[in-house]
Amino acid sequence: MDKKIVKEIAAIVGEEYVSTRQDVLLTYSQSASTGFDGAMPDLVVKPGSTEEVAAIVKIANRYKIPVTPRSGGTSLQGEVIPKYGGIVIELLRLKEITLFEDLRSVRVGAGVTFGQLDKFLNQHGLWVPVYPESSLACTVAGNVVVNGAGPGSSKYGSIAEMVLGLTVVLPTGEIIKTGAEGNPNAPGPYLRYSFGPDITGLFIGSLGMFGIITTISVKTYKRMQFFDYNTYGFETAEQAERFIHELKQNDVNTLFISLYEGQILDFFMEMLGEEYGIPKYDWPPYTVSLIIGHVRKDVMQSDAAMAREICENLDGFVINIPEFPRGEWEDRLRTFARASYAHGWHWRILYHHHTPMHWHYVIEKIWEGLDKFGILGQTAGFATGHASFNFYPHLYFDPADKEDEEKVRAMHTWLAEQVFKVGAVPFKIAPYWFKDVPEMTDYLNLVKRMKKEMDPNNILNPHILGGEE
Ligand SMILES: Cc1cc2nc3c(=O)[nH]c(=O)nc-3n(C[C@H](O)[C@H](O)[C@H](O)COP(=O)(O)OP(=O)(O)OC[C@H]3O[C@@H](n4cnc5c(N)ncnc54)[C@H](O)[C@@H]3O)c2cc1C
């Protein structure tokens, strides 16, 4: 990168927060997405305030340099890789946390991880009850940008449902505030839907192409103290699906519901069974692992009794292995990290949503693909929000074997088309949805028009709409 530009940027943040060293750039050429090719940026900068971010973006605009915002770098679909080089703006120095106890909200800087926020809120008997399973490393802002979810989501939905407002640096360098904080006289964040259309939503799930979030305000809840952990067995997928539906219909406070096939459970037990103290068991064809939580013990007990009754009315049975859901919940800030990397595998993931009532259609497609392409893989997912199920099948490969990797890429494309055909929708938009699903063309053309309007020089994460994998 031209030394003059490096100097201009260093003048904004200070020499120590800018680097063009190859070893540093190499660190920012990759992410946790083990199945995607890396790419080197030309410069990494670590601003310390919203104003500094805005000043850097203005320079990038002037010289038409691509910009990739980066927080934890834990996203899994290659989105944070600076495909076209340019500047990586790393936001981890934005660490402020401001609690608005009376407004039941908290504002955090873009560099605050879920782990840090949870530790802070715990001191006040509070939490944000949605935990991506990379919580120790990923930021709240980064999760909003990819529209994430995790333990807690079976009740509260994706992280989008928690958001009350944002501070955003637009691709042109202007700064806007959304939600109640758009009024500088407001006591803090207390309402998302103000000032007309929901501009906050434009940035949720945007993968950073519309602006750089520098602060984010989210709802807080009183921390639950009472939990019921249990496992429920079923002979058919339809019974297990109906169980999930009935739990929701009866307002059982389902913090986390996962549905597993017996064969997948055997696989998980190999990875985490011993560590979680789960006894050996001949798992039935379908198991629902359920965590019920409440701030009040009596309501928790009543919900637990209701769950058992619903299960038995559906001819299911209570397995009574609480160690499994308890392990999932207590380890919620990192379960997936441990499970996914347990054997040192490389993998690709295909995030999407369907409804729990159609869970088996998606599972059938995933297994069909694994057979068709001859790939090692697993199904995975959990209930998210009102009537949705968040799927993230893993496709494993050996990175040293190019043929194996090609097969996984081909299956990825095939599976996106197939799950779309059975009614699934993208969760965490990724370039392969743009390329491989023609039914989304009109929608995506509108997104492209908006991008052009907001980012005339196409500097901010230009690869997102590039249609490449
Ligand atoms: C082991 C493991 C477990 C995971 N489990 C879950 C899970 O349970 N649920 C889940 O949802 N995800 C999960 N993920 C995926 C990942 O952790 C999340 O997507 C996470 O929220 C990404 O946050 P981040 O701070 O690391 O963002 P990054 O990876 O740094 O960035 C993600 C995207 O957002 C953009 N971006 C980053 N910060 C900003 C910003 N401030 N403003 C604008 N754009 C920005 C980047 O350019 C990129 O496109 C998991 C990942 C791993 C490795």
Tab-separated table of C-alpha atoms and ligand atoms in Angstrom, residues 32 68-76 79-80 91 110 131-134 137-139 141-143 145-151 207-208 211-214 336-337 340-341 347 351 382 427-428 461 464, ligand 1:
chain	number	residue	atom	x	y	z
A	32	ALA	CA	-12.283	-19.698	11.820
A	68	THR	CA	-13.084	-5.394	5.649
A	69	PRO	CA	-14.344	-4.826	9.197
A	70	ARG	CA	-13.260	-7.546	11.591
A	71	SER	CA	-14.183	-8.281	15.177
A	72	GLY	CA	-13.537	-11.761	16.636
A	73	GLY	CA	-12.740	-13.364	13.263
A	74	THR	CA	-14.764	-16.433	14.303
A	75	SER	CA	-17.336	-16.422	11.513
A	76	LEU	CA	-17.546	-19.637	9.548
A	79	GLU	CA	-17.077	-13.554	5.166
A	80	VAL	CA	-14.328	-11.837	7.156
A	91	LEU	CA	-12.623	-3.303	16.131
A	110	ALA	CA	-18.007	-3.477	18.831
A	131	TYR	CA	-25.143	-17.356	23.557
A	132	PRO	CA	-23.427	-18.294	20.301
A	133	GLU	CA	-21.212	-21.247	21.076
A	134	SER	CA	-18.147	-19.197	20.212
A	137	ALA	CA	-14.125	-15.181	21.200
A	138	CYS	CA	-16.904	-13.654	19.105
A	139	THR	CA	-18.295	-10.171	19.604
A	141	ALA	CA	-21.558	-6.769	17.075
A	142	GLY	CA	-20.028	-9.503	14.886
A	143	ASN	CA	-22.867	-11.833	15.797
A	145	VAL	CA	-23.753	-8.627	11.574
A	146	VAL	CA	-24.033	-12.349	10.763
A	147	ASN	CA	-27.424	-12.655	12.504
A	148	GLY	CA	-26.401	-15.372	14.929
A	149	ALA	CA	-28.118	-17.554	17.485
A	150	GLY	CA	-27.194	-20.104	20.128
A	151	PRO	CA	-28.232	-21.616	23.459
A	207	LEU	CA	-22.117	-9.140	6.740
A	208	GLY	CA	-20.744	-5.643	7.075
A	211	GLY	CA	-21.754	-0.033	7.413
A	212	ILE	CA	-19.413	-0.637	10.331
A	213	ILE	CA	-21.130	-1.047	13.678
A	214	THR	CA	-19.204	0.626	16.473
A	336	PHE	CA	-19.505	-26.207	19.678
A	337	ALA	CA	-15.891	-25.082	19.611
A	340	SER	CA	-16.179	-29.150	16.092
A	341	TYR	CA	-12.453	-29.052	16.478
A	347	TRP	CA	-15.161	-28.593	7.689
A	351	TYR	CA	-26.446	-22.454	7.905
A	382	PHE	CA	-31.586	-26.380	17.461
A	427	PHE	CA	-29.688	-17.998	7.870
A	428	LYS	CA	-26.526	-15.943	7.753
A	461	ASN	CA	-16.893	-5.812	2.039
A	464	ILE	CA	-20.218	-10.221	-0.101
B	1	LIG	C1	-16.403	-22.860	17.334
B	1	LIG	C2	-17.409	-21.923	16.782
B	1	LIG	C3	-18.707	-21.954	17.247
B	1	LIG	C4	-19.672	-21.108	16.714
B	1	LIG	N1	-20.944	-21.168	17.191
B	1	LIG	C5	-21.863	-20.282	16.734
B	1	LIG	C6	-23.177	-20.267	17.252
B	1	LIG	O1	-23.561	-21.043	18.111
B	1	LIG	N2	-24.031	-19.355	16.766
B	1	LIG	C7	-23.647	-18.454	15.822
B	1	LIG	O2	-24.463	-17.620	15.442
B	1	LIG	N3	-22.425	-18.454	15.300
B	1	LIG	C8	-21.519	-19.335	15.738
B	1	LIG	N4	-20.253	-19.336	15.222
B	1	LIG	C9	-19.898	-18.416	14.162
B	1	LIG	C10	-19.283	-17.105	14.672
B	1	LIG	O3	-18.744	-17.207	15.933
B	1	LIG	C11	-20.321	-16.058	14.729
B	1	LIG	O4	-20.768	-15.870	13.430
B	1	LIG	C12	-19.809	-14.757	15.340
B	1	LIG	O5	-20.900	-14.022	15.731
B	1	LIG	C13	-18.970	-13.904	14.480
B	1	LIG	O6	-18.559	-12.804	15.281
B	1	LIG	P1	-17.132	-12.206	15.168
B	1	LIG	O7	-17.006	-11.116	16.155
B	1	LIG	O8	-16.088	-13.268	15.255
B	1	LIG	O9	-17.211	-11.611	13.692
B	1	LIG	P2	-16.149	-11.665	12.507
B	1	LIG	O10	-15.863	-13.074	12.117
B	1	LIG	O11	-14.998	-10.800	12.850
B	1	LIG	O12	-16.982	-10.964	11.347
B	1	LIG	C14	-18.148	-11.521	10.805
B	1	LIG	C15	-18.672	-10.659	9.647
B	1	LIG	O13	-19.092	-9.406	10.135
B	1	LIG	C16	-18.305	-8.337	9.619
B	1	LIG	N5	-18.055	-7.507	10.784
B	1	LIG	C17	-17.393	-7.847	11.920
B	1	LIG	N6	-17.510	-6.872	12.820
B	1	LIG	C18	-18.250	-5.899	12.242
B	1	LIG	C19	-18.729	-4.651	12.683
B	1	LIG	N7	-18.481	-4.211	13.918
B	1	LIG	N8	-19.476	-3.905	11.830
B	1	LIG	C20	-19.767	-4.353	10.589
B	1	LIG	N9	-19.330	-5.525	10.125
B	1	LIG	C21	-18.591	-6.292	10.952
B	1	LIG	C22	-17.080	-8.973	9.016
B	1	LIG	O14	-16.561	-8.245	7.928
B	1	LIG	C23	-17.648	-10.317	8.580
B	1	LIG	O15	-18.323	-10.190	7.364
B	1	LIG	C24	-19.303	-20.194	15.718
B	1	LIG	C25	-17.969	-20.139	15.288
B	1	LIG	C26	-17.035	-20.990	15.806
B	1	LIG	C27	-15.635	-20.902	15.330
